[in-house]
Amino acid sequence: MSTAQQFNQALTAAQGSSDTLVLIRLREGTYDAFAASVPFAYAAQTPNQVLDISGGWSGDGAACTTQRPRPALTQLVGIASSPTLTLGAASNGGQVYVHDLAISNPNHTATDTVGGACLFVAVDAGSEARLERLQVHDCVARNTSFASGFFNNRGGTLIVRDVAVANGLGRRNGGIGVTTSLGGTSSLAQISVARAMAFDGNPNDNAGILLNTSDAASRIALSNSVSWGNSGYLNNAGASVDVSDVAVSSFYGTVDLTRVHRGSLRGTADSDNAPGSGDPGFVAAGDPRPRADSILVDSGIANPAGGSGVFDADGATRVQGVGVDVGAFEYVPSDTIFRNGFDVPPSPDSFPSADL
């Protein structure tokens, strides 16, 4: 499909379908929810239904026969009243798989939306959500707590990997928040968060990456990830809010950090193996791709919880060097050829700066 209206119709049809496998393939291009008049949303209703949403498709006519796993080729843009994309994997054995998309929403103004500006995913017991190869950028939520992503795992399985988040602004959290309860398991690997900003709310929640567990049986693992350059933004009183790069709020469950590079950590994880600090060597502020001299290059651990994936958030093959790079992006030398089957590597896709 190639229009926002078609995408919205496909999501609605999937909810009412008895099919156990639904594939939604989006052709390369921009899908503006304003054009569809309603937000992009799906809530599982059919037991054991698998929904696969992917971008980067092309082909003759209307056919989607060839895919390039590069998120920047397929852009979802949100509206003022809701998150750009809302997904619910209900407690009926359902699975939601979302990959190869770029998601933004600089226009969010609503005050009562739970999921914030860009991406809201809810997972219930017995179900699974897998988010892979996403670029989430320019998510501005001035009136809600979370901007770029909020993932609520209530007893299911959540896997998030090769996801880059940049230039987000929310009241409490400009980056991503993960809450896990009721014995759920959330595994995040190869995540990059940069220039996430907050201007209000509880300092314990103001972070580039917020990890929260609420019962003893729940677990979150964050591995091979970087959160850096996140900051407070002036609030209505003209005061700047303190923002940490990673915040852990775990009173009962387990939060494990493995090779997580950050400038600051609020709270205490149950384990914190091979942490990193200091300038990570991003290409630019708000663009978390690593430079050639970055400490992130080749410094990740093998086989992190959730996996490293086959491609990074730009579509480059993992691994490029002697080891996997930390974060959503692999450093690709300028003389590399045959990247993803192309003779010449495409120019890096840049994160636009948010108009704040």
mmCIF file of C-alpha atoms in Angstrom:
data_model
loop_
_atom_site.group_PDB
_atom_site.id
_atom_site.type_symbol
_atom_site.label_atom_id
_atom_site.label_comp_id
_atom_site.label_asym_id
_atom_site.label_seq_id
_atom_site.Cartn_x
_atom_site.Cartn_y
_atom_site.Cartn_z
ATOM 1 C CA MET A 1 0.000 0.000 0.000
ATOM 2 C CA SER A 2 1.112 3.538 -0.629
ATOM 3 C CA THR A 3 -1.214 6.018 1.110
ATOM 4 C CA ALA A 4 -2.098 6.923 4.686
ATOM 5 C CA GLN A 5 -5.735 6.099 4.009
ATOM 6 C CA GLN A 6 -4.828 2.616 2.796
ATOM 7 C CA PHE A 7 -2.648 2.013 5.848
ATOM 8 C CA ASN A 8 -5.403 3.086 8.202
ATOM 9 C CA GLN A 9 -7.928 0.884 6.404
ATOM 10 C CA ALA A 10 -5.567 -2.078 6.623
ATOM 11 C CA LEU A 11 -5.141 -1.636 10.389
ATOM 12 C CA THR A 12 -8.909 -1.437 10.857
ATOM 13 C CA ALA A 13 -9.453 -4.510 8.688
ATOM 14 C CA ALA A 14 -6.821 -6.455 10.647
ATOM 15 C CA GLN A 15 -8.683 -5.835 13.907
ATOM 16 C CA GLY A 16 -11.872 -7.332 12.506
ATOM 17 C CA SER A 17 -10.215 -10.128 10.556
ATOM 18 C CA SER A 18 -10.293 -13.780 11.593
ATOM 19 C CA ASP A 19 -6.977 -14.357 9.807
ATOM 20 C CA THR A 20 -4.169 -15.490 12.069
ATOM 21 C CA LEU A 21 -1.499 -13.866 9.881
ATOM 22 C CA VAL A 22 -1.854 -10.302 8.608
ATOM 23 C CA LEU A 23 0.950 -8.683 6.594
ATOM 24 C CA ILE A 24 0.882 -4.930 6.051
ATOM 25 C CA ARG A 25 3.579 -3.834 3.639
ATOM 26 C CA LEU A 26 4.167 -0.117 3.209
ATOM 27 C CA ARG A 27 5.811 1.171 0.096
ATOM 28 C CA GLU A 28 8.615 3.701 0.392
ATOM 29 C CA GLY A 29 7.230 7.155 1.062
ATOM 30 C CA THR A 30 5.547 9.323 3.679
ATOM 31 C CA TYR A 31 2.320 8.392 5.448
ATOM 32 C CA ASP A 32 0.777 11.424 7.122
ATOM 33 C CA ALA A 33 -1.983 10.570 9.600
ATOM 34 C CA PHE A 34 -3.514 13.995 8.955
ATOM 35 C CA ALA A 35 -4.335 12.841 5.426
ATOM 36 C CA ALA A 36 -6.137 9.808 6.850
ATOM 37 C CA SER A 37 -8.058 12.027 9.312
ATOM 38 C CA VAL A 38 -7.501 9.452 12.079
ATOM 39 C CA PRO A 39 -4.409 8.109 13.882
ATOM 40 C CA PHE A 40 -2.770 4.824 12.948
ATOM 41 C CA ALA A 41 -3.935 2.288 15.543
ATOM 42 C CA TYR A 42 -4.431 -1.463 16.009
ATOM 43 C CA ALA A 43 -5.780 -3.441 18.971
ATOM 44 C CA ALA A 44 -5.668 -7.224 18.672
ATOM 45 C CA GLN A 45 -9.056 -8.936 18.820
ATOM 46 C CA THR A 46 -8.483 -12.284 17.104
ATOM 47 C CA PRO A 47 -6.815 -14.994 19.238
ATOM 48 C CA ASN A 48 -3.278 -15.874 18.146
ATOM 49 C CA GLN A 49 -3.271 -13.289 15.378
ATOM 50 C CA VAL A 50 0.157 -12.257 14.089
ATOM 51 C CA LEU A 51 0.380 -8.732 12.686
ATOM 52 C CA ASP A 52 3.497 -7.803 10.706
ATOM 53 C CA ILE A 53 3.910 -4.134 9.716
ATOM 54 C CA SER A 54 6.958 -3.283 7.641
ATOM 55 C CA GLY A 55 8.251 -0.485 5.456
ATOM 56 C CA GLY A 56 10.719 -0.104 2.610
ATOM 57 C CA TRP A 57 8.697 -1.932 -0.031
ATOM 58 C CA SER A 58 8.602 -1.344 -3.781
ATOM 59 C CA GLY A 59 7.611 -3.204 -6.918
ATOM 60 C CA ASP A 60 5.846 -2.900 -10.249
ATOM 61 C CA GLY A 61 2.462 -1.231 -10.092
ATOM 62 C CA ALA A 62 0.911 -1.621 -6.663
ATOM 63 C CA ALA A 63 2.820 -4.805 -5.882
ATOM 64 C CA CYS A 64 5.158 -4.952 -2.874
ATOM 65 C CA THR A 65 7.764 -7.459 -3.974
ATOM 66 C CA THR A 66 11.120 -5.961 -2.975
ATOM 67 C CA GLN A 67 12.136 -4.591 0.406
ATOM 68 C CA ARG A 68 15.053 -2.435 1.477
ATOM 69 C CA PRO A 69 15.462 -2.635 5.276
ATOM 70 C CA ARG A 70 16.118 1.092 5.723
ATOM 71 C CA PRO A 71 13.690 2.813 8.114
ATOM 72 C CA ALA A 72 14.183 6.303 6.679
ATOM 73 C CA LEU A 73 12.591 5.213 3.407
ATOM 74 C CA THR A 74 9.149 4.882 5.009
ATOM 75 C CA GLN A 75 8.007 7.745 7.224
ATOM 76 C CA LEU A 76 4.949 7.783 9.503
ATOM 77 C CA VAL A 77 3.911 11.274 10.627
ATOM 78 C CA GLY A 78 1.417 11.792 13.447
ATOM 79 C CA ILE A 79 -1.394 14.181 14.271
ATOM 80 C CA ALA A 80 -2.093 16.479 17.217
ATOM 81 C CA SER A 81 -4.628 14.310 19.028
ATOM 82 C CA SER A 82 -2.929 10.891 19.323
ATOM 83 C CA PRO A 83 0.352 8.972 19.085
ATOM 84 C CA THR A 84 1.501 8.446 15.520
ATOM 85 C CA LEU A 85 1.233 4.663 15.937
ATOM 86 C CA THR A 86 -0.638 2.789 18.675
ATOM 87 C CA LEU A 87 -0.404 -1.001 18.891
ATOM 88 C CA GLY A 88 -1.994 -3.445 21.302
ATOM 89 C CA ALA A 89 -1.104 -7.129 21.585
ATOM 90 C CA ALA A 90 -3.955 -8.471 23.729
ATOM 91 C CA SER A 91 -3.851 -11.459 26.084
ATOM 92 C CA ASN A 92 -4.886 -13.984 23.496
ATOM 93 C CA GLY A 93 -1.599 -15.255 22.129
ATOM 94 C CA GLY A 94 -1.242 -12.448 19.619
ATOM 95 C CA GLN A 95 2.002 -11.120 18.197
ATOM 96 C CA VAL A 96 2.817 -7.696 16.778
ATOM 97 C CA TYR A 97 5.965 -7.215 14.710
ATOM 98 C CA VAL A 98 6.880 -3.704 13.522
ATOM 99 C CA HIS A 99 10.035 -3.001 11.575
ATOM 100 C CA ASP A 100 11.771 -0.763 9.048
ATOM 101 C CA LEU A 101 9.887 2.465 9.752
ATOM 102 C CA ALA A 102 10.671 6.041 10.730
ATOM 103 C CA ILE A 103 8.147 7.639 13.084
ATOM 104 C CA SER A 104 7.725 11.315 13.957
ATOM 105 C CA ASN A 105 5.165 13.732 15.365
ATOM 106 C CA PRO A 106 6.187 17.358 15.872
ATOM 107 C CA ASN A 107 2.572 18.505 16.175
ATOM 108 C CA HIS A 108 1.184 16.623 19.195
ATOM 109 C CA THR A 109 -0.854 18.856 21.491
ATOM 110 C CA ALA A 110 -3.346 16.528 23.230
ATOM 111 C CA THR A 111 -3.467 16.379 27.017
ATOM 112 C CA ASP A 112 -5.076 12.989 27.642
ATOM 113 C CA THR A 113 -3.205 10.516 25.448
ATOM 114 C CA VAL A 114 -1.384 7.793 27.395
ATOM 115 C CA GLY A 115 1.190 6.970 24.774
ATOM 116 C CA GLY A 116 2.550 10.411 24.030
ATOM 117 C CA ALA A 117 3.446 11.718 20.596
ATOM 118 C CA CYS A 118 4.955 8.935 18.511
ATOM 119 C CA LEU A 119 4.781 5.259 19.520
ATOM 120 C CA PHE A 120 2.640 3.510 22.118
ATOM 121 C CA VAL A 121 2.764 -0.285 22.456
ATOM 122 C CA ALA A 122 0.786 -2.351 24.986
ATOM 123 C CA VAL A 123 1.488 -6.047 25.535
ATOM 124 C CA ASP A 124 -0.700 -8.302 27.673
ATOM 125 C CA ALA A 125 -0.035 -11.730 29.204
ATOM 126 C CA GLY A 126 0.538 -14.478 26.665
ATOM 127 C CA SER A 127 1.287 -12.049 23.840
ATOM 128 C CA GLU A 128 4.418 -10.622 22.244
ATOM 129 C CA ALA A 129 5.523 -7.397 20.584
ATOM 130 C CA ARG A 130 8.733 -7.063 18.611
ATOM 131 C CA LEU A 131 9.986 -3.643 17.484
ATOM 132 C CA GLU A 132 12.992 -3.634 15.205
ATOM 133 C CA ARG A 133 14.867 -1.220 12.964
ATOM 134 C CA LEU A 134 13.000 1.951 13.818
ATOM 135 C CA GLN A 135 14.030 5.601 13.704
ATOM 136 C CA VAL A 136 11.883 7.650 16.074
ATOM 137 C CA HIS A 137 12.562 11.357 15.785
ATOM 138 C CA ASP A 138 11.121 14.823 16.339
ATOM 139 C CA CYS A 139 8.436 13.668 18.735
ATOM 140 C CA VAL A 140 7.144 16.701 20.611
ATOM 141 C CA ALA A 141 4.542 16.185 23.361
ATOM 142 C CA ARG A 142 4.220 19.361 25.376
ATOM 143 C CA ASN A 143 1.113 18.242 27.263
ATOM 144 C CA THR A 144 1.733 14.531 27.910
ATOM 145 C CA SER A 145 4.377 12.662 29.850
ATOM 146 C CA PHE A 146 6.110 10.677 27.129
ATOM 147 C CA ALA A 147 7.234 11.880 23.725
ATOM 148 C CA SER A 148 9.007 9.311 21.585
ATOM 149 C CA GLY A 149 7.898 5.931 22.897
ATOM 150 C CA PHE A 150 6.030 4.350 25.773
ATOM 151 C CA PHE A 151 5.957 0.544 26.033
ATOM 152 C CA ASN A 152 3.630 -1.030 28.599
ATOM 153 C CA ASN A 153 4.284 -4.750 29.069
ATOM 154 C CA ARG A 154 1.665 -6.330 31.333
ATOM 155 C CA GLY A 155 2.790 -9.927 31.579
ATOM 156 C CA GLY A 156 3.857 -10.553 27.993
ATOM 157 C CA THR A 157 7.094 -10.551 26.013
ATOM 158 C CA LEU A 158 8.562 -7.353 24.586
ATOM 159 C CA ILE A 159 11.628 -7.241 22.340
ATOM 160 C CA VAL A 160 12.994 -3.898 21.141
ATOM 161 C CA ARG A 161 16.224 -3.764 19.142
ATOM 162 C CA ASP A 162 18.020 -1.578 16.633
ATOM 163 C CA VAL A 163 15.922 1.454 17.522
ATOM 164 C CA ALA A 164 17.236 5.018 17.367
ATOM 165 C CA VAL A 165 15.497 7.864 19.184
ATOM 166 C CA ALA A 166 16.463 11.513 18.787
ATOM 167 C CA ASN A 167 15.185 15.051 19.247
ATOM 168 C CA GLY A 168 12.173 14.272 21.441
ATOM 169 C CA LEU A 169 10.513 16.602 23.941
ATOM 170 C CA GLY A 170 7.980 15.511 26.555
ATOM 171 C CA ARG A 171 6.796 16.755 29.921
ATOM 172 C CA ARG A 172 8.543 13.908 31.765
ATOM 173 C CA ASN A 173 10.398 11.937 29.127
ATOM 174 C CA GLY A 174 11.556 12.900 25.661
ATOM 175 C CA GLY A 175 13.004 9.459 24.949
ATOM 176 C CA ILE A 176 11.463 6.075 25.702
ATOM 177 C CA GLY A 177 9.786 4.644 28.775
ATOM 178 C CA VAL A 178 9.405 0.926 29.450
ATOM 179 C CA THR A 179 7.207 -0.383 32.243
ATOM 180 C CA THR A 180 6.944 -4.105 32.898
ATOM 181 C CA SER A 181 4.557 -5.800 35.307
ATOM 182 C CA LEU A 182 2.623 -9.022 36.016
ATOM 183 C CA GLY A 183 5.621 -11.234 35.324
ATOM 184 C CA GLY A 184 6.440 -9.751 31.926
ATOM 185 C CA THR A 185 9.844 -9.867 30.253
ATOM 186 C CA SER A 186 11.201 -6.913 28.291
ATOM 187 C CA SER A 187 14.481 -7.181 26.371
ATOM 188 C CA LEU A 188 15.983 -4.085 24.768
ATOM 189 C CA ALA A 189 19.212 -4.215 22.783
ATOM 190 C CA GLN A 190 21.076 -1.931 20.397
ATOM 191 C CA ILE A 191 19.164 1.204 21.419
ATOM 192 C CA SER A 192 20.421 4.757 20.841
ATOM 193 C CA VAL A 193 18.840 7.799 22.487
ATOM 194 C CA ALA A 194 20.119 11.319 21.922
ATOM 195 C CA ARG A 195 18.839 14.816 22.653
ATOM 196 C CA ALA A 196 15.768 13.695 24.552
ATOM 197 C CA MET A 197 14.393 16.557 26.621
ATOM 198 C CA ALA A 198 11.891 16.999 29.452
ATOM 199 C CA PHE A 199 10.606 20.117 31.122
ATOM 200 C CA ASP A 200 8.297 19.065 33.942
ATOM 201 C CA GLY A 201 7.203 16.182 36.144
ATOM 202 C CA ASN A 202 8.943 13.882 38.603
ATOM 203 C CA PRO A 203 12.747 14.014 38.349
ATOM 204 C CA ASN A 204 12.821 10.233 38.810
ATOM 205 C CA ASP A 205 11.030 9.871 35.475
ATOM 206 C CA ASN A 206 12.926 12.479 33.479
ATOM 207 C CA ALA A 207 15.302 10.404 31.397
ATOM 208 C CA GLY A 208 16.399 9.418 27.935
ATOM 209 C CA ILE A 209 15.572 5.802 28.814
ATOM 210 C CA LEU A 210 13.233 5.060 31.725
ATOM 211 C CA LEU A 211 12.992 1.459 32.989
ATOM 212 C CA ASN A 212 10.312 0.513 35.499
ATOM 213 C CA THR A 213 9.248 -2.810 37.003
ATOM 214 C CA SER A 214 6.480 -3.113 39.572
ATOM 215 C CA ASP A 215 6.480 -6.718 40.806
ATOM 216 C CA ALA A 216 9.028 -9.378 41.715
ATOM 217 C CA ALA A 217 8.331 -11.613 38.707
ATOM 218 C CA SER A 218 8.965 -8.925 36.081
ATOM 219 C CA ARG A 219 12.276 -8.311 34.328
ATOM 220 C CA ILE A 220 13.841 -5.728 32.025
ATOM 221 C CA ALA A 221 17.187 -6.220 30.295
ATOM 222 C CA LEU A 222 18.924 -3.339 28.485
ATOM 223 C CA SER A 223 22.054 -4.247 26.536
ATOM 224 C CA ASN A 224 24.497 -2.794 23.993
ATOM 225 C CA SER A 225 22.805 0.581 24.196
ATOM 226 C CA VAL A 226 23.726 4.245 24.482
ATOM 227 C CA SER A 227 21.865 7.224 25.904
ATOM 228 C CA TRP A 228 23.703 10.523 25.769
ATOM 229 C CA GLY A 229 23.221 14.252 25.427
ATOM 230 C CA ASN A 230 19.751 14.317 26.974
ATOM 231 C CA SER A 231 18.830 17.425 28.884
ATOM 232 C CA GLY A 232 16.259 19.537 30.626
ATOM 233 C CA TYR A 233 14.250 22.131 28.791
ATOM 234 C CA LEU A 234 12.959 25.334 30.319
ATOM 235 C CA ASN A 235 9.592 24.825 31.973
ATOM 236 C CA ASN A 236 6.807 27.356 32.251
ATOM 237 C CA ALA A 237 8.501 28.892 35.288
ATOM 238 C CA GLY A 238 11.719 29.403 33.342
ATOM 239 C CA ALA A 239 13.626 26.707 35.236
ATOM 240 C CA SER A 240 15.506 23.839 33.633
ATOM 241 C CA VAL A 241 14.614 20.282 34.662
ATOM 242 C CA ASP A 242 17.266 17.701 35.545
ATOM 243 C CA VAL A 243 17.254 14.825 33.047
ATOM 244 C CA SER A 244 19.288 11.636 33.399
ATOM 245 C CA ASP A 245 20.375 9.512 30.457
ATOM 246 C CA VAL A 246 19.094 6.292 32.054
ATOM 247 C CA ALA A 247 16.697 6.016 34.992
ATOM 248 C CA VAL A 248 15.854 2.797 36.831
ATOM 249 C CA SER A 249 12.732 2.570 38.962
ATOM 250 C CA SER A 250 12.587 -1.005 40.221
ATOM 251 C CA PHE A 251 11.140 -1.633 43.661
ATOM 252 C CA TYR A 252 10.329 -5.316 43.221
ATOM 253 C CA GLY A 253 11.333 -6.622 39.787
ATOM 254 C CA THR A 254 14.709 -7.058 38.098
ATOM 255 C CA VAL A 255 16.483 -4.570 35.852
ATOM 256 C CA ASP A 256 19.766 -5.702 34.301
ATOM 257 C CA LEU A 257 22.109 -3.396 32.391
ATOM 258 C CA THR A 258 24.827 -4.857 30.167
ATOM 259 C CA ARG A 259 27.227 -2.650 28.207
ATOM 260 C CA VAL A 260 25.072 0.445 28.549
ATOM 261 C CA HIS A 261 26.926 3.646 27.709
ATOM 262 C CA ARG A 262 25.515 6.765 29.351
ATOM 263 C CA GLY A 263 26.389 10.087 30.850
ATOM 264 C CA SER A 264 24.280 9.625 33.960
ATOM 265 C CA LEU A 265 22.282 6.931 35.730
ATOM 266 C CA ARG A 266 19.499 7.577 38.229
ATOM 267 C CA GLY A 267 18.470 4.689 40.457
ATOM 268 C CA THR A 268 20.134 1.326 40.969
ATOM 269 C CA ALA A 269 19.996 -1.618 38.594
ATOM 270 C CA ASP A 270 20.159 -5.199 39.873
ATOM 271 C CA SER A 271 23.237 -5.662 37.699
ATOM 272 C CA ASP A 272 25.328 -3.209 35.688
ATOM 273 C CA ASN A 273 27.945 -5.055 33.665
ATOM 274 C CA ALA A 274 30.604 -3.335 31.545
ATOM 275 C CA PRO A 275 29.108 0.161 31.749
ATOM 276 C CA GLY A 276 30.476 2.951 29.607
ATOM 277 C CA SER A 277 30.808 6.696 30.107
ATOM 278 C CA GLY A 278 32.390 9.692 28.450
ATOM 279 C CA ASP A 279 31.805 11.182 25.028
ATOM 280 C CA PRO A 280 30.405 8.354 22.875
ATOM 281 C CA GLY A 281 31.574 9.958 19.640
ATOM 282 C CA PHE A 282 28.267 10.682 17.904
ATOM 283 C CA VAL A 283 28.339 12.177 14.421
ATOM 284 C CA ALA A 284 26.503 15.197 15.814
ATOM 285 C CA ALA A 285 24.270 16.243 18.682
ATOM 286 C CA GLY A 286 20.921 14.637 18.008
ATOM 287 C CA ASP A 287 22.433 12.155 15.538
ATOM 288 C CA PRO A 288 23.613 9.052 17.424
ATOM 289 C CA ARG A 289 25.472 7.403 14.576
ATOM 290 C CA PRO A 290 29.057 6.662 15.693
ATOM 291 C CA ARG A 291 32.130 8.296 14.211
ATOM 292 C CA ALA A 292 35.088 6.187 13.168
ATOM 293 C CA ASP A 293 36.858 7.004 16.457
ATOM 294 C CA SER A 294 33.796 6.323 18.620
ATOM 295 C CA ILE A 295 34.225 4.214 21.746
ATOM 296 C CA LEU A 296 30.997 2.465 20.728
ATOM 297 C CA VAL A 297 32.577 0.791 17.698
ATOM 298 C CA ASP A 298 33.245 -2.954 18.130
ATOM 299 C CA SER A 299 32.669 -2.700 21.891
ATOM 300 C CA GLY A 300 29.334 -4.473 22.335
ATOM 301 C CA ILE A 301 28.811 -7.906 23.810
ATOM 302 C CA ALA A 302 27.858 -10.888 21.677
ATOM 303 C CA ASN A 303 24.348 -12.314 21.923
ATOM 304 C CA PRO A 304 22.661 -9.677 24.105
ATOM 305 C CA ALA A 305 19.211 -10.370 25.523
ATOM 306 C CA GLY A 306 16.824 -9.684 22.654
ATOM 307 C CA GLY A 307 19.564 -10.159 20.052
ATOM 308 C CA SER A 308 21.507 -7.681 17.935
ATOM 309 C CA GLY A 309 19.548 -8.253 14.740
ATOM 310 C CA VAL A 310 20.794 -8.836 11.205
ATOM 311 C CA PHE A 311 20.706 -5.167 10.174
ATOM 312 C CA ASP A 312 21.115 -1.941 12.115
ATOM 313 C CA ALA A 313 18.753 1.056 12.184
ATOM 314 C CA ASP A 314 20.134 2.301 8.858
ATOM 315 C CA GLY A 315 19.939 -1.087 7.155
ATOM 316 C CA ALA A 316 23.667 -1.782 7.421
ATOM 317 C CA THR A 317 24.679 -5.376 8.037
ATOM 318 C CA ARG A 318 25.697 -6.365 11.532
ATOM 319 C CA VAL A 319 28.569 -6.907 12.218
ATOM 320 C CA GLN A 320 30.931 -4.544 10.317
ATOM 321 C CA GLY A 321 34.074 -4.963 12.438
ATOM 322 C CA VAL A 322 35.556 -7.393 14.932
ATOM 323 C CA GLY A 323 32.545 -7.017 17.219
ATOM 324 C CA VAL A 324 29.075 -5.553 17.294
ATOM 325 C CA ASP A 325 28.880 -1.793 17.877
ATOM 326 C CA VAL A 326 26.998 -0.388 20.853
ATOM 327 C CA GLY A 327 23.776 1.388 19.908
ATOM 328 C CA ALA A 328 21.334 1.289 17.031
ATOM 329 C CA PHE A 329 23.938 1.951 14.323
ATOM 330 C CA GLU A 330 27.003 0.132 13.062
ATOM 331 C CA TYR A 331 29.876 2.287 11.930
ATOM 332 C CA VAL A 332 30.207 1.688 8.185
ATOM 333 C CA PRO A 333 33.600 2.622 6.679
ATOM 334 C CA SER A 334 33.308 4.955 3.694
ATOM 335 C CA ASP A 335 34.994 2.445 1.416
ATOM 336 C CA THR A 336 32.544 -0.360 2.232
ATOM 337 C CA ILE A 337 30.823 -1.842 -0.808
ATOM 338 C CA PHE A 338 27.963 -4.235 -1.385
ATOM 339 C CA ARG A 339 26.048 -3.009 1.628
ATOM 340 C CA ASN A 340 22.684 -4.819 1.578
ATOM 341 C CA GLY A 341 23.327 -5.875 -1.990
ATOM 342 C CA PHE A 342 23.968 -2.357 -3.330
ATOM 343 C CA ASP A 343 27.194 -1.542 -5.098
ATOM 344 C CA VAL A 344 27.679 1.737 -3.254
ATOM 345 C CA PRO A 345 26.520 2.413 0.299
ATOM 346 C CA PRO A 346 23.742 5.005 0.423
ATOM 347 C CA SER A 347 24.448 8.294 2.143
ATOM 348 C CA PRO A 348 23.610 8.213 5.855
ATOM 349 C CA ASP A 349 20.112 9.329 6.669
ATOM 350 C CA SER A 350 20.231 12.227 9.087
ATOM 351 C CA PHE A 351 17.906 12.956 11.941
ATOM 352 C CA PRO A 352 16.351 16.380 11.424
ATOM 353 C CA SER A 353 16.560 18.714 14.369
ATOM 354 C CA ALA A 354 13.298 19.251 16.222
ATOM 355 C CA ASP A 355 11.777 22.688 15.938
ATOM 356 C CA LEU A 356 11.315 23.357 19.619
#
